mmCIF file of C-alpha atoms in Angstrom:
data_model
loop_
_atom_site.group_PDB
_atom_site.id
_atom_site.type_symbol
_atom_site.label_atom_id
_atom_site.label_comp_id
_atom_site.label_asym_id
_atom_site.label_seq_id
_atom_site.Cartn_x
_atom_site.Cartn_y
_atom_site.Cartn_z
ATOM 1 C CA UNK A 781 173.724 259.518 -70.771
ATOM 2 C CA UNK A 782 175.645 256.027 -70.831
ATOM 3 C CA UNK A 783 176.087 256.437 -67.125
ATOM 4 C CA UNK A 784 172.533 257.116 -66.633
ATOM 5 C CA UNK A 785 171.395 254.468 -68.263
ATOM 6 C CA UNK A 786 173.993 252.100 -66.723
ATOM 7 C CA UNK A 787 172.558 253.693 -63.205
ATOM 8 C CA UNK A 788 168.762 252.498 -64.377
ATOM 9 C CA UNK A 789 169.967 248.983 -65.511
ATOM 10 C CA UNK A 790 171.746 248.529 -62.009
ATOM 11 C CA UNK A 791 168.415 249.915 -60.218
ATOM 12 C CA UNK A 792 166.296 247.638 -62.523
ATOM 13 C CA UNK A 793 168.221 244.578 -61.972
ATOM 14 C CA UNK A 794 168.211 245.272 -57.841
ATOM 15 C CA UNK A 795 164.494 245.350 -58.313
ATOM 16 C CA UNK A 796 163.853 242.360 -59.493
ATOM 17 C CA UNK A 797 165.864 240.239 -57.156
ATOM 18 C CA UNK A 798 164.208 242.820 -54.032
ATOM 19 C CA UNK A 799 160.910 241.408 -55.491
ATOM 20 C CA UNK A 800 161.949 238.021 -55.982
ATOM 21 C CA UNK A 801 162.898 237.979 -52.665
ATOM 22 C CA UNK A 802 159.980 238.997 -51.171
ATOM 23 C CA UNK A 803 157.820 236.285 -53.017
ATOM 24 C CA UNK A 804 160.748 233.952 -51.355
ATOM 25 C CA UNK A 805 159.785 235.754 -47.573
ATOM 26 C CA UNK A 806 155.677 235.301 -48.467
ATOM 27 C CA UNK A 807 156.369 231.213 -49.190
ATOM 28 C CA UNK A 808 158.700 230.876 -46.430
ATOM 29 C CA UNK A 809 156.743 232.651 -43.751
ATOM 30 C CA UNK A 810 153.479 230.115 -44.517
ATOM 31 C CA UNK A 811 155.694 226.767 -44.618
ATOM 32 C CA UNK A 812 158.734 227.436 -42.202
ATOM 33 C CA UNK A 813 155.946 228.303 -38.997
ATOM 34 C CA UNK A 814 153.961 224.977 -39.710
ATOM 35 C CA UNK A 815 156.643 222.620 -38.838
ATOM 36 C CA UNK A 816 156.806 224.503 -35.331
ATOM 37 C CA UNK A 817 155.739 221.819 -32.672
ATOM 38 C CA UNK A 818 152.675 222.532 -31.108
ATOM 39 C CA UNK A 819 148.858 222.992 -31.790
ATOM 40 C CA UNK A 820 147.814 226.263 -31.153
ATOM 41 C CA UNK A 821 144.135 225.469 -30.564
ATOM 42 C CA UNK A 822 145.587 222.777 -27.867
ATOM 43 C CA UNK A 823 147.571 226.062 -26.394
ATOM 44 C CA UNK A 824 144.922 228.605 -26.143
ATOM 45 C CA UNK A 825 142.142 225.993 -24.681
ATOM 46 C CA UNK A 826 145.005 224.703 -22.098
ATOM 47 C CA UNK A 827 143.625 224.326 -18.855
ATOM 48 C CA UNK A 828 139.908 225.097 -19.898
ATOM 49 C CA UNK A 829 137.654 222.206 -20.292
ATOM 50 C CA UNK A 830 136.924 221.854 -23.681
ATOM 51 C CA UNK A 831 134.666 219.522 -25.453
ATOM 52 C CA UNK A 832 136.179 217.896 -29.195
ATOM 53 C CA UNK A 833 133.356 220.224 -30.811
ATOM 54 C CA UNK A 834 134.176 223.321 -29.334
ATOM 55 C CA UNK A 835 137.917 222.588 -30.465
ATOM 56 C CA UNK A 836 136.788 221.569 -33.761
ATOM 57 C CA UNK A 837 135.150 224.728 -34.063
ATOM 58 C CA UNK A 838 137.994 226.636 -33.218
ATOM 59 C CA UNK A 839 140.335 224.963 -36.076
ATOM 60 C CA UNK A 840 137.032 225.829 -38.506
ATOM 61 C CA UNK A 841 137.044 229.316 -36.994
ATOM 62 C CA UNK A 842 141.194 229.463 -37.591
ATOM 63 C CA UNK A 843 140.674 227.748 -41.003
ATOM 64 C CA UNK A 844 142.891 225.496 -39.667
ATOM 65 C CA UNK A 845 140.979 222.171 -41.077
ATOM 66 C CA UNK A 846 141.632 223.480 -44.838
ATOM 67 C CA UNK A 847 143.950 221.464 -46.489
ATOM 68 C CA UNK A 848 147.250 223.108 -46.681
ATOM 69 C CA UNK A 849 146.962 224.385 -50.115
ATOM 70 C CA UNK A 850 144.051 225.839 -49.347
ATOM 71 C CA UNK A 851 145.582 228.008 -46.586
ATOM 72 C CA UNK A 852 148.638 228.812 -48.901
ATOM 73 C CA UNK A 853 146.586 230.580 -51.458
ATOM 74 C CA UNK A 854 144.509 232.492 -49.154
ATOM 75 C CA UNK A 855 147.296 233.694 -46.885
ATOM 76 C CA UNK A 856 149.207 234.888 -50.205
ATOM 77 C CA UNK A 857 146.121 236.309 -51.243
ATOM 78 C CA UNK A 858 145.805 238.243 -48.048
ATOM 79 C CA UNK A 859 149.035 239.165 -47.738
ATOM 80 C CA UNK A 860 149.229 240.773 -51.251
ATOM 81 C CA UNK A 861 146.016 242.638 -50.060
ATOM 82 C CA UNK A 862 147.777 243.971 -46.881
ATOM 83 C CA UNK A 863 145.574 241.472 -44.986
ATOM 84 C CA UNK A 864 147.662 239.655 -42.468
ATOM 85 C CA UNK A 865 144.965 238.150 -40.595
ATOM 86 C CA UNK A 866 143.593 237.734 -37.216
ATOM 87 C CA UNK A 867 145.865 236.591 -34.423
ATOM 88 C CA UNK A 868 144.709 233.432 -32.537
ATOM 89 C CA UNK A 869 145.516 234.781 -29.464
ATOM 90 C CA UNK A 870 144.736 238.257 -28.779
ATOM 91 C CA UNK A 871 141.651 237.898 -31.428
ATOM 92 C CA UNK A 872 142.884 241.508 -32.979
ATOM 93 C CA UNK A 873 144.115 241.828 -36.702
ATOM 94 C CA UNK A 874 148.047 241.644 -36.540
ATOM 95 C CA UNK A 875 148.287 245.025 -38.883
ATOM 96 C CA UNK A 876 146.839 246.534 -35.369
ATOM 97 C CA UNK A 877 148.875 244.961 -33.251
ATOM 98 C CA UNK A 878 152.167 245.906 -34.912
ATOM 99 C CA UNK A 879 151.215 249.354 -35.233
ATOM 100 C CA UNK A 880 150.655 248.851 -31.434
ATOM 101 C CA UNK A 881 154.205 247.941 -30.834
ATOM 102 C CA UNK A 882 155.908 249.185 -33.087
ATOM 103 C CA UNK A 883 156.795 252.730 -31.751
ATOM 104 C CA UNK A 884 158.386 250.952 -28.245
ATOM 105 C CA UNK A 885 160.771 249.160 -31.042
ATOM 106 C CA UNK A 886 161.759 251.913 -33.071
ATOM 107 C CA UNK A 887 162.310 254.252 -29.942
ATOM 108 C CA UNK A 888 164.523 251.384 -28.616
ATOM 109 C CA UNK A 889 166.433 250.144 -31.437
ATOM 110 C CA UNK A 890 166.556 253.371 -33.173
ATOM 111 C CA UNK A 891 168.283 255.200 -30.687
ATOM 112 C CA UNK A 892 170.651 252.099 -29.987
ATOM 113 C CA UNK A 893 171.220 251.729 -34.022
ATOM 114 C CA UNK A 894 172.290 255.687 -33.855
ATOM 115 C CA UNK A 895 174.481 255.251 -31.512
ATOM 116 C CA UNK A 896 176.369 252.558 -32.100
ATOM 117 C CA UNK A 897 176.938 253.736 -35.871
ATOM 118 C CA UNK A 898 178.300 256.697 -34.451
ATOM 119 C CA UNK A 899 180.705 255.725 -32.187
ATOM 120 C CA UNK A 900 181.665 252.439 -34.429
ATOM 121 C CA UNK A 901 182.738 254.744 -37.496
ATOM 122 C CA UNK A 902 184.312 257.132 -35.585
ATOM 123 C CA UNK A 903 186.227 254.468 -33.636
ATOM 124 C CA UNK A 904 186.957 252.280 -36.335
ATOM 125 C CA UNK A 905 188.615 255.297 -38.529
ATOM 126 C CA UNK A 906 190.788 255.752 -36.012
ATOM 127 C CA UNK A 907 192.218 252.327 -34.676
ATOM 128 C CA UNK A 908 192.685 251.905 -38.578
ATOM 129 C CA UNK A 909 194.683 255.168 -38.974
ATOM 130 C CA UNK A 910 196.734 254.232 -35.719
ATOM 131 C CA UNK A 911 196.669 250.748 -36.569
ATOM 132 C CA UNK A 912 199.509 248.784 -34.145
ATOM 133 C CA UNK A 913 199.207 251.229 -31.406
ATOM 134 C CA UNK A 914 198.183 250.288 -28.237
ATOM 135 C CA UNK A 915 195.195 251.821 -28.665
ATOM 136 C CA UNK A 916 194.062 250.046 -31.856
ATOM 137 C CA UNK A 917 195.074 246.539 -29.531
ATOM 138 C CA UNK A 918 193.063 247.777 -26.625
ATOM 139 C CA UNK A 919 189.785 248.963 -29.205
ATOM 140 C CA UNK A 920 190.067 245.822 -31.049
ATOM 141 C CA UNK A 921 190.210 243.305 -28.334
ATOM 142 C CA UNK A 922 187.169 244.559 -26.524
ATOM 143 C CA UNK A 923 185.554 244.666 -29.880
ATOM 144 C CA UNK A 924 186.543 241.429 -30.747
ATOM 145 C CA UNK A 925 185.137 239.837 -26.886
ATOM 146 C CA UNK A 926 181.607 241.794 -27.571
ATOM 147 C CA UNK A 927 181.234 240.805 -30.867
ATOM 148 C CA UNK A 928 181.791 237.492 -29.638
ATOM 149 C CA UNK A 929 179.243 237.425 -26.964
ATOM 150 C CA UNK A 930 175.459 236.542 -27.216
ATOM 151 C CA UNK A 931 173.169 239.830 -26.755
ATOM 152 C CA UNK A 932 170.868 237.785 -24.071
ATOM 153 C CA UNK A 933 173.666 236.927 -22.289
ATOM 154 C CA UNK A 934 175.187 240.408 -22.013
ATOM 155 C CA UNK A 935 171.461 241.424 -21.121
ATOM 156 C CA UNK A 936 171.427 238.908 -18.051
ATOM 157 C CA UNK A 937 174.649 239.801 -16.754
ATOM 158 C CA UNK A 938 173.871 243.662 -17.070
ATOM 159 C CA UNK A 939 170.835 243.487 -14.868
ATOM 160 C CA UNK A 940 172.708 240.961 -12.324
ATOM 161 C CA UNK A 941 175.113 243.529 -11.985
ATOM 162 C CA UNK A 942 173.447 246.923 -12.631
ATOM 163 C CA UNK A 943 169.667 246.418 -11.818
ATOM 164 C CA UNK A 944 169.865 243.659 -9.030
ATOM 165 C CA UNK A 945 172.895 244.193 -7.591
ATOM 166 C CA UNK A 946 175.754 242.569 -6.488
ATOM 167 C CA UNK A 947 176.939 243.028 -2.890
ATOM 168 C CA UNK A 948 177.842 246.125 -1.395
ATOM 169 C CA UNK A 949 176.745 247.491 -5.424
ATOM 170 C CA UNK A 950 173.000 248.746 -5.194
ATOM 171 C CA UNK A 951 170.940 248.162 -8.038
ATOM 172 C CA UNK A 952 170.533 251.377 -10.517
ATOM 173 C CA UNK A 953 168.154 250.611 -13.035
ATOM 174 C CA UNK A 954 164.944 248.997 -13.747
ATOM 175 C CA UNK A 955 165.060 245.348 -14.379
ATOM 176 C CA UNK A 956 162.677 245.648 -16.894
ATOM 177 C CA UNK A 957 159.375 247.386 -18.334
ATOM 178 C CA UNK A 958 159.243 250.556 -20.696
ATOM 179 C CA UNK A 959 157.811 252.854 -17.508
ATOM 180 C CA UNK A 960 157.339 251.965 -14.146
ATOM 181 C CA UNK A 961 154.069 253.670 -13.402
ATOM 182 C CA UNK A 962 151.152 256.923 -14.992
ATOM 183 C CA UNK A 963 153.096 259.674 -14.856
ATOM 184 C CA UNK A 964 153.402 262.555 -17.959
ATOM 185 C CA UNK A 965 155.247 265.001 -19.475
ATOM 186 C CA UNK A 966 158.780 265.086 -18.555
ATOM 187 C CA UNK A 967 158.768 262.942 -15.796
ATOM 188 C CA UNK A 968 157.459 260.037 -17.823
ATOM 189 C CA UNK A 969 159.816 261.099 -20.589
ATOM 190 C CA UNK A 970 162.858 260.608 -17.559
ATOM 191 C CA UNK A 971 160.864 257.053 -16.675
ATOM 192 C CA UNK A 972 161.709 255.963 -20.161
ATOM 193 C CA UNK A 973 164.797 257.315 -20.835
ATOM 194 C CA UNK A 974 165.752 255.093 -17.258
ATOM 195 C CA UNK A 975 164.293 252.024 -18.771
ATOM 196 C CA UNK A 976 166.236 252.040 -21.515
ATOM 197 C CA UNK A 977 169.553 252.661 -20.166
ATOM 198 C CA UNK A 978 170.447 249.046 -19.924
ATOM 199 C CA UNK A 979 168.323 247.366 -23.036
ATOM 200 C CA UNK A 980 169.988 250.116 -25.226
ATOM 201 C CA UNK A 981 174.142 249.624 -23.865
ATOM 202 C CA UNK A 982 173.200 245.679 -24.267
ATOM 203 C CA UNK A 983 172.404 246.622 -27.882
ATOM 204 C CA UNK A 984 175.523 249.551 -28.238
ATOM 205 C CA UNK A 985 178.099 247.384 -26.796
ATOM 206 C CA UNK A 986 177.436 244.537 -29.114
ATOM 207 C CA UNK A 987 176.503 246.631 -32.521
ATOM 208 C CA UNK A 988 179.382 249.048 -32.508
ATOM 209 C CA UNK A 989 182.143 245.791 -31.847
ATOM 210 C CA UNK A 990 180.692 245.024 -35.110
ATOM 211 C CA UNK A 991 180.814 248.304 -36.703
ATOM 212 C CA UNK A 992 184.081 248.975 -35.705
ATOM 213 C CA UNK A 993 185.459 245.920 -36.917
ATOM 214 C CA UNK A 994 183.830 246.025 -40.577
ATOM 215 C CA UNK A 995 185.157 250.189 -40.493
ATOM 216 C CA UNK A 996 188.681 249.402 -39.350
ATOM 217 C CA UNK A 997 189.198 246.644 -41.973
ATOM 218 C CA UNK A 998 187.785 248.889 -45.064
ATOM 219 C CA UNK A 999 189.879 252.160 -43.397
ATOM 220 C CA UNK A 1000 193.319 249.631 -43.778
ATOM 221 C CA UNK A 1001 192.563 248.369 -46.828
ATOM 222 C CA UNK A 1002 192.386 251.654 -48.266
ATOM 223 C CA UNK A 1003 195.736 253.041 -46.392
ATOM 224 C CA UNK A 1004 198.168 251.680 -48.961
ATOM 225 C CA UNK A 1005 196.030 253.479 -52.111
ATOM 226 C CA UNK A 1006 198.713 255.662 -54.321
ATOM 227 C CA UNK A 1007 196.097 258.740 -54.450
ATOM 228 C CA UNK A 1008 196.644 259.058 -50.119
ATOM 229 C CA UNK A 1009 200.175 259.457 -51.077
ATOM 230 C CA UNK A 1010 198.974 261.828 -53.492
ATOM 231 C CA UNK A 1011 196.870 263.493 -51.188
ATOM 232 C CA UNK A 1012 199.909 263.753 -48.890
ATOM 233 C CA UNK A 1013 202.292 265.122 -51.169
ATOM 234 C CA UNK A 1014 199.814 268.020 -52.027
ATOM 235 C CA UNK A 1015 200.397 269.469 -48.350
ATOM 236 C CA UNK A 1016 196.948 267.723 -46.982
ATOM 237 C CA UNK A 1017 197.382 267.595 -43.174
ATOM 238 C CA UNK A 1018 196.668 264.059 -42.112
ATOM 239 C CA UNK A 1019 193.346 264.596 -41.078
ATOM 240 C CA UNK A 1020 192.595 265.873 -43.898
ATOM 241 C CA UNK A 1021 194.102 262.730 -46.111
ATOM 242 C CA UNK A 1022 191.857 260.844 -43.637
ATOM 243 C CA UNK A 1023 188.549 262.452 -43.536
ATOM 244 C CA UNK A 1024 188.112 263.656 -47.164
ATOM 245 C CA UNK A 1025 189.469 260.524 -49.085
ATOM 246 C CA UNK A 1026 190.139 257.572 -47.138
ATOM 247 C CA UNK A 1027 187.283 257.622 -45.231
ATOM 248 C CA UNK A 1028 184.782 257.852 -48.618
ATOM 249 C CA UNK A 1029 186.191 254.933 -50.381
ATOM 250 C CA UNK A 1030 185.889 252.868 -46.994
ATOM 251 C CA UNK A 1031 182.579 253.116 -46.160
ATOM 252 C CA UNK A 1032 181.156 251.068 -49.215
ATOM 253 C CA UNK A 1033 181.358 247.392 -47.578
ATOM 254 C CA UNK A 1034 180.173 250.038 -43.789
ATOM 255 C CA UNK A 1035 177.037 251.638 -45.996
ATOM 256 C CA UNK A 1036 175.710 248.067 -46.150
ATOM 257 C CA UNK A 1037 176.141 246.888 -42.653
ATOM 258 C CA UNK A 1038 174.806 250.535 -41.871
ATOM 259 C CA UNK A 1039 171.588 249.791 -44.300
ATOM 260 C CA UNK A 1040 171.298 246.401 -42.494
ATOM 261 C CA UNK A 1041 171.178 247.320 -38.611
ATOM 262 C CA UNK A 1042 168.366 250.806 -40.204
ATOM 263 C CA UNK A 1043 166.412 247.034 -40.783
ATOM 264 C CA UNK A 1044 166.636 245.996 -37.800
ATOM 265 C CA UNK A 1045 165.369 249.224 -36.222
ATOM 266 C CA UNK A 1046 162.080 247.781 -37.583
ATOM 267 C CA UNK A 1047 162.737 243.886 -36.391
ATOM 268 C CA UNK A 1048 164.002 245.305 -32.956
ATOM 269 C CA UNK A 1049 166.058 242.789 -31.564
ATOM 270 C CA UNK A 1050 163.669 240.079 -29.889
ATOM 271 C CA UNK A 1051 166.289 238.267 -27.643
ATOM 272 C CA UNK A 1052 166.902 241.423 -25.812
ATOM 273 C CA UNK A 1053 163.479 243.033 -25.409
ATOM 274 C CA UNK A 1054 162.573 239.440 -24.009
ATOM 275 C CA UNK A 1055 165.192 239.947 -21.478
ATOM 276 C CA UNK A 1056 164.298 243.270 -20.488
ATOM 277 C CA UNK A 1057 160.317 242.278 -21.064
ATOM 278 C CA UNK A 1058 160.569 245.692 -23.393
ATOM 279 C CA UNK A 1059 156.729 245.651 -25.145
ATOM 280 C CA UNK A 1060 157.943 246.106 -28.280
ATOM 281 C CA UNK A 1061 157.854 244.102 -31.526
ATOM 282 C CA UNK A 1062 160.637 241.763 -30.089
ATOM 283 C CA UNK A 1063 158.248 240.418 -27.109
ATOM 284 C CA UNK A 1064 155.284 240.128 -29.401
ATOM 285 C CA UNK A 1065 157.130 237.813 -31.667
ATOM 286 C CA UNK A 1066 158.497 235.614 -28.547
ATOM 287 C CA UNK A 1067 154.862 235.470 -27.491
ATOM 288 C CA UNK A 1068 153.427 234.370 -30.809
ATOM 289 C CA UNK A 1069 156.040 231.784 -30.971
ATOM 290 C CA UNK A 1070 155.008 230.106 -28.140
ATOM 291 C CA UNK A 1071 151.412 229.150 -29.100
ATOM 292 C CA UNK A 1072 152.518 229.495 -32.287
ATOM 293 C CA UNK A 1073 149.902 231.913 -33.197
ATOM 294 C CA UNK A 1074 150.244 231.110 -37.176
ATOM 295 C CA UNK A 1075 148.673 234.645 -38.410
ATOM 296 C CA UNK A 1076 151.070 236.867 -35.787
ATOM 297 C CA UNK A 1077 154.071 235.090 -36.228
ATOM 298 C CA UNK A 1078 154.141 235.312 -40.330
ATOM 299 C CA UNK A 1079 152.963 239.175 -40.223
ATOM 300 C CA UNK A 1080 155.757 240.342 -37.742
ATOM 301 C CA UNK A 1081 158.762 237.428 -40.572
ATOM 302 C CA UNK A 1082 157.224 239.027 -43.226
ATOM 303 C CA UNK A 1083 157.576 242.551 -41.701
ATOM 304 C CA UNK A 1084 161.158 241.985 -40.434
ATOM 305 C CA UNK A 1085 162.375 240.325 -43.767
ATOM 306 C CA UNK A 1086 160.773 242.786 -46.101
ATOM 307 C CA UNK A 1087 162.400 245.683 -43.841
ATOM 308 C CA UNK A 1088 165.555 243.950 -44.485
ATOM 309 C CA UNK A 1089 164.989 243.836 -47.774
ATOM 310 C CA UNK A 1090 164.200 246.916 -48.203
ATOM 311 C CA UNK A 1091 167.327 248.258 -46.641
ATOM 312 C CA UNK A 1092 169.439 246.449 -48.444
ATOM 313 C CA UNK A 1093 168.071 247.681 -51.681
ATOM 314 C CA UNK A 1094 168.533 251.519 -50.577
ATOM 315 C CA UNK A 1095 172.176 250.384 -50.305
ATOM 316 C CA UNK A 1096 171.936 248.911 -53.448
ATOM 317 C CA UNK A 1097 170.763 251.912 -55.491
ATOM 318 C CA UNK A 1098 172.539 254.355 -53.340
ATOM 319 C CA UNK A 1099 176.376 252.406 -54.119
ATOM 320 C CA UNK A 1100 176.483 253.500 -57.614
ATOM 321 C CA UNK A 1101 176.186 257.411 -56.369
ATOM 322 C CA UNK A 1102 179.265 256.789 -53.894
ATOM 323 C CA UNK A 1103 180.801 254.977 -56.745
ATOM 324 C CA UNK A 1104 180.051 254.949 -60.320
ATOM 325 C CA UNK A 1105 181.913 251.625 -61.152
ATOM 326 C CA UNK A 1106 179.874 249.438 -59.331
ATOM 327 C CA UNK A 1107 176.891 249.731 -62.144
ATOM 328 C CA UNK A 1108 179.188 249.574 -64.889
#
């Protein structure tokens, strides 16, 4: 019973600060978007003749003459309603338009989040286990120079190289789009699946450096534990040893980083689905940023952070099942 209750204190406690936090999200998303340079009315009416009434009634229509206290408490009072307004520039409610996009980001990002979890934990176990070896150097440098580089950048060079072409090299893959035309059924499912080759190795290469890295580093600090030699002196073959008790114990500090990039399956990743002009939740946020369209741009923070949020408080609750001491 202690344990339970120690369990519900620890889930309590990770509560609060999950809710705290999201108050934190709902007054930074209204006050960090207003400093953004810009005027969105200005924006939308660019290169339309426009008279100082008709753009007066736009900021009335916006409620963007209220005095800024005024706008807070509505927009929390929306918000806490599930209303996240209208956006300025597509004149749809955001709710719709996320729903819209979000499937393109979560078929994207959730593929590319699988993937790279995969092959980071399974290659991190092992450069750990061989650690020294030439190929623990060889996995950790490359994973090291990924890590290292910006995901735009590895977007541009992939479609130089891979989509454009470079000399005698023809180009293999789309340089961008989710489909290329109206097709259906399998062949649109193939369409896809060819879009995303080179959005979804930008993502890989740069997420599994990252698991790999955070794996290998828990797997070695775990290597010198007395119970392995334990384990060993039992008769467990080293696989064994490996899989059924090093590996446990390592993947606290991996769970969260795990937990974290299942967030961003939600937030997509908007640098690269600009590159790649994916229509996903990514490119809807770039777009809103560049007006800024106020009611689109705090819907899709608000969704990101609270997704993050919330992903970090699974990990939360879910530590104290892989081990009990953390809510003692």
């Amino acid at each position: 019973m202690s344990g339970v209750r120690a369990y519900l204190r620890h889930c309590g406690g990770k509560l609060g600060g999950a809710a705290v936090s999201l108050l934190a999200v709902l007054v930074t998303g209204f006050f960090l978007f207003r400093i953004i340079p810009g005027d969105p009315v200005k924006v939308l009416t660019h290169g339309t003749p426009t008279t100082a009434e008709e753009l007066a009634a736009l900021r009335r229509q916006f409620g963007l003459d209220l005095p800024l206290w005024r706008q807070f408490t509505e927009y929390c009072g929306n918000a806490l309603t599930g209303d996240l307004g209208m956006s300025y520039q597509f004149r749809a409610p955001v709710g719709e338009l996320i729903v819209q996009k979000l499937p393109a980001t979560l078929l994207l990002t959730g593929v590319a989040v699988v993937l790279y979890s995969a092959i980071g934990l399974w290659l991190g176990t092992r450069t750990a286990w061989r650690h020294g070896g030439a190929g623990d150097r060889l996995h950790t440098g490359v994973a090291l120079t990924l890590w290292s580089v910006p995901s735009f950048w590895l977007g541009l060079l992939l479609i130089v190289t891979l989509s454009v072409g470079v000399g005698p090299v023809p180009g293999l893959f789309p340089t961008g789009g989710m489909e290329s035309g109206d097709t259906g059924g399998l062949a649109r499912a193939v369409d896809v699946a060819h879009h995303m080759v080179l959005p979804v190795l930008t993502l890989v290469a740069v997420g599994y450096a990252q698991t790999l890295l955070v794996m290998r580093a828990s797997v070695l600090d775990e290597m010198g534990g007395d119970y392995l030699t334990t384990a060993r002196a039992k008769g467990l073959r080293d696989a064994s040893v490996r899989r059924r008790h090093a590996v446990p114990n390592a993947l606290l500090p991996t769970v969260t980083m795990i937990f974290i990039n299942l967030g961003h399956v939600a937030a997509g990743s908007i640098l690269v689905e600009t590159v790649f002009s994916w229509p996903g939740l990514g490119g809807l946020f770039y777009q809103a940023l560049r007006v800024p369209d106020l009611p689109l741009v705090q819907g899709l923070f608000m969704m990101f952070a609270g997704a993050m949020i919330l992903m970090n408080l699974l990990a939360d609750l879910l530590y104290p099942l892989l081990d009990p001491r953390v809510a003692r």
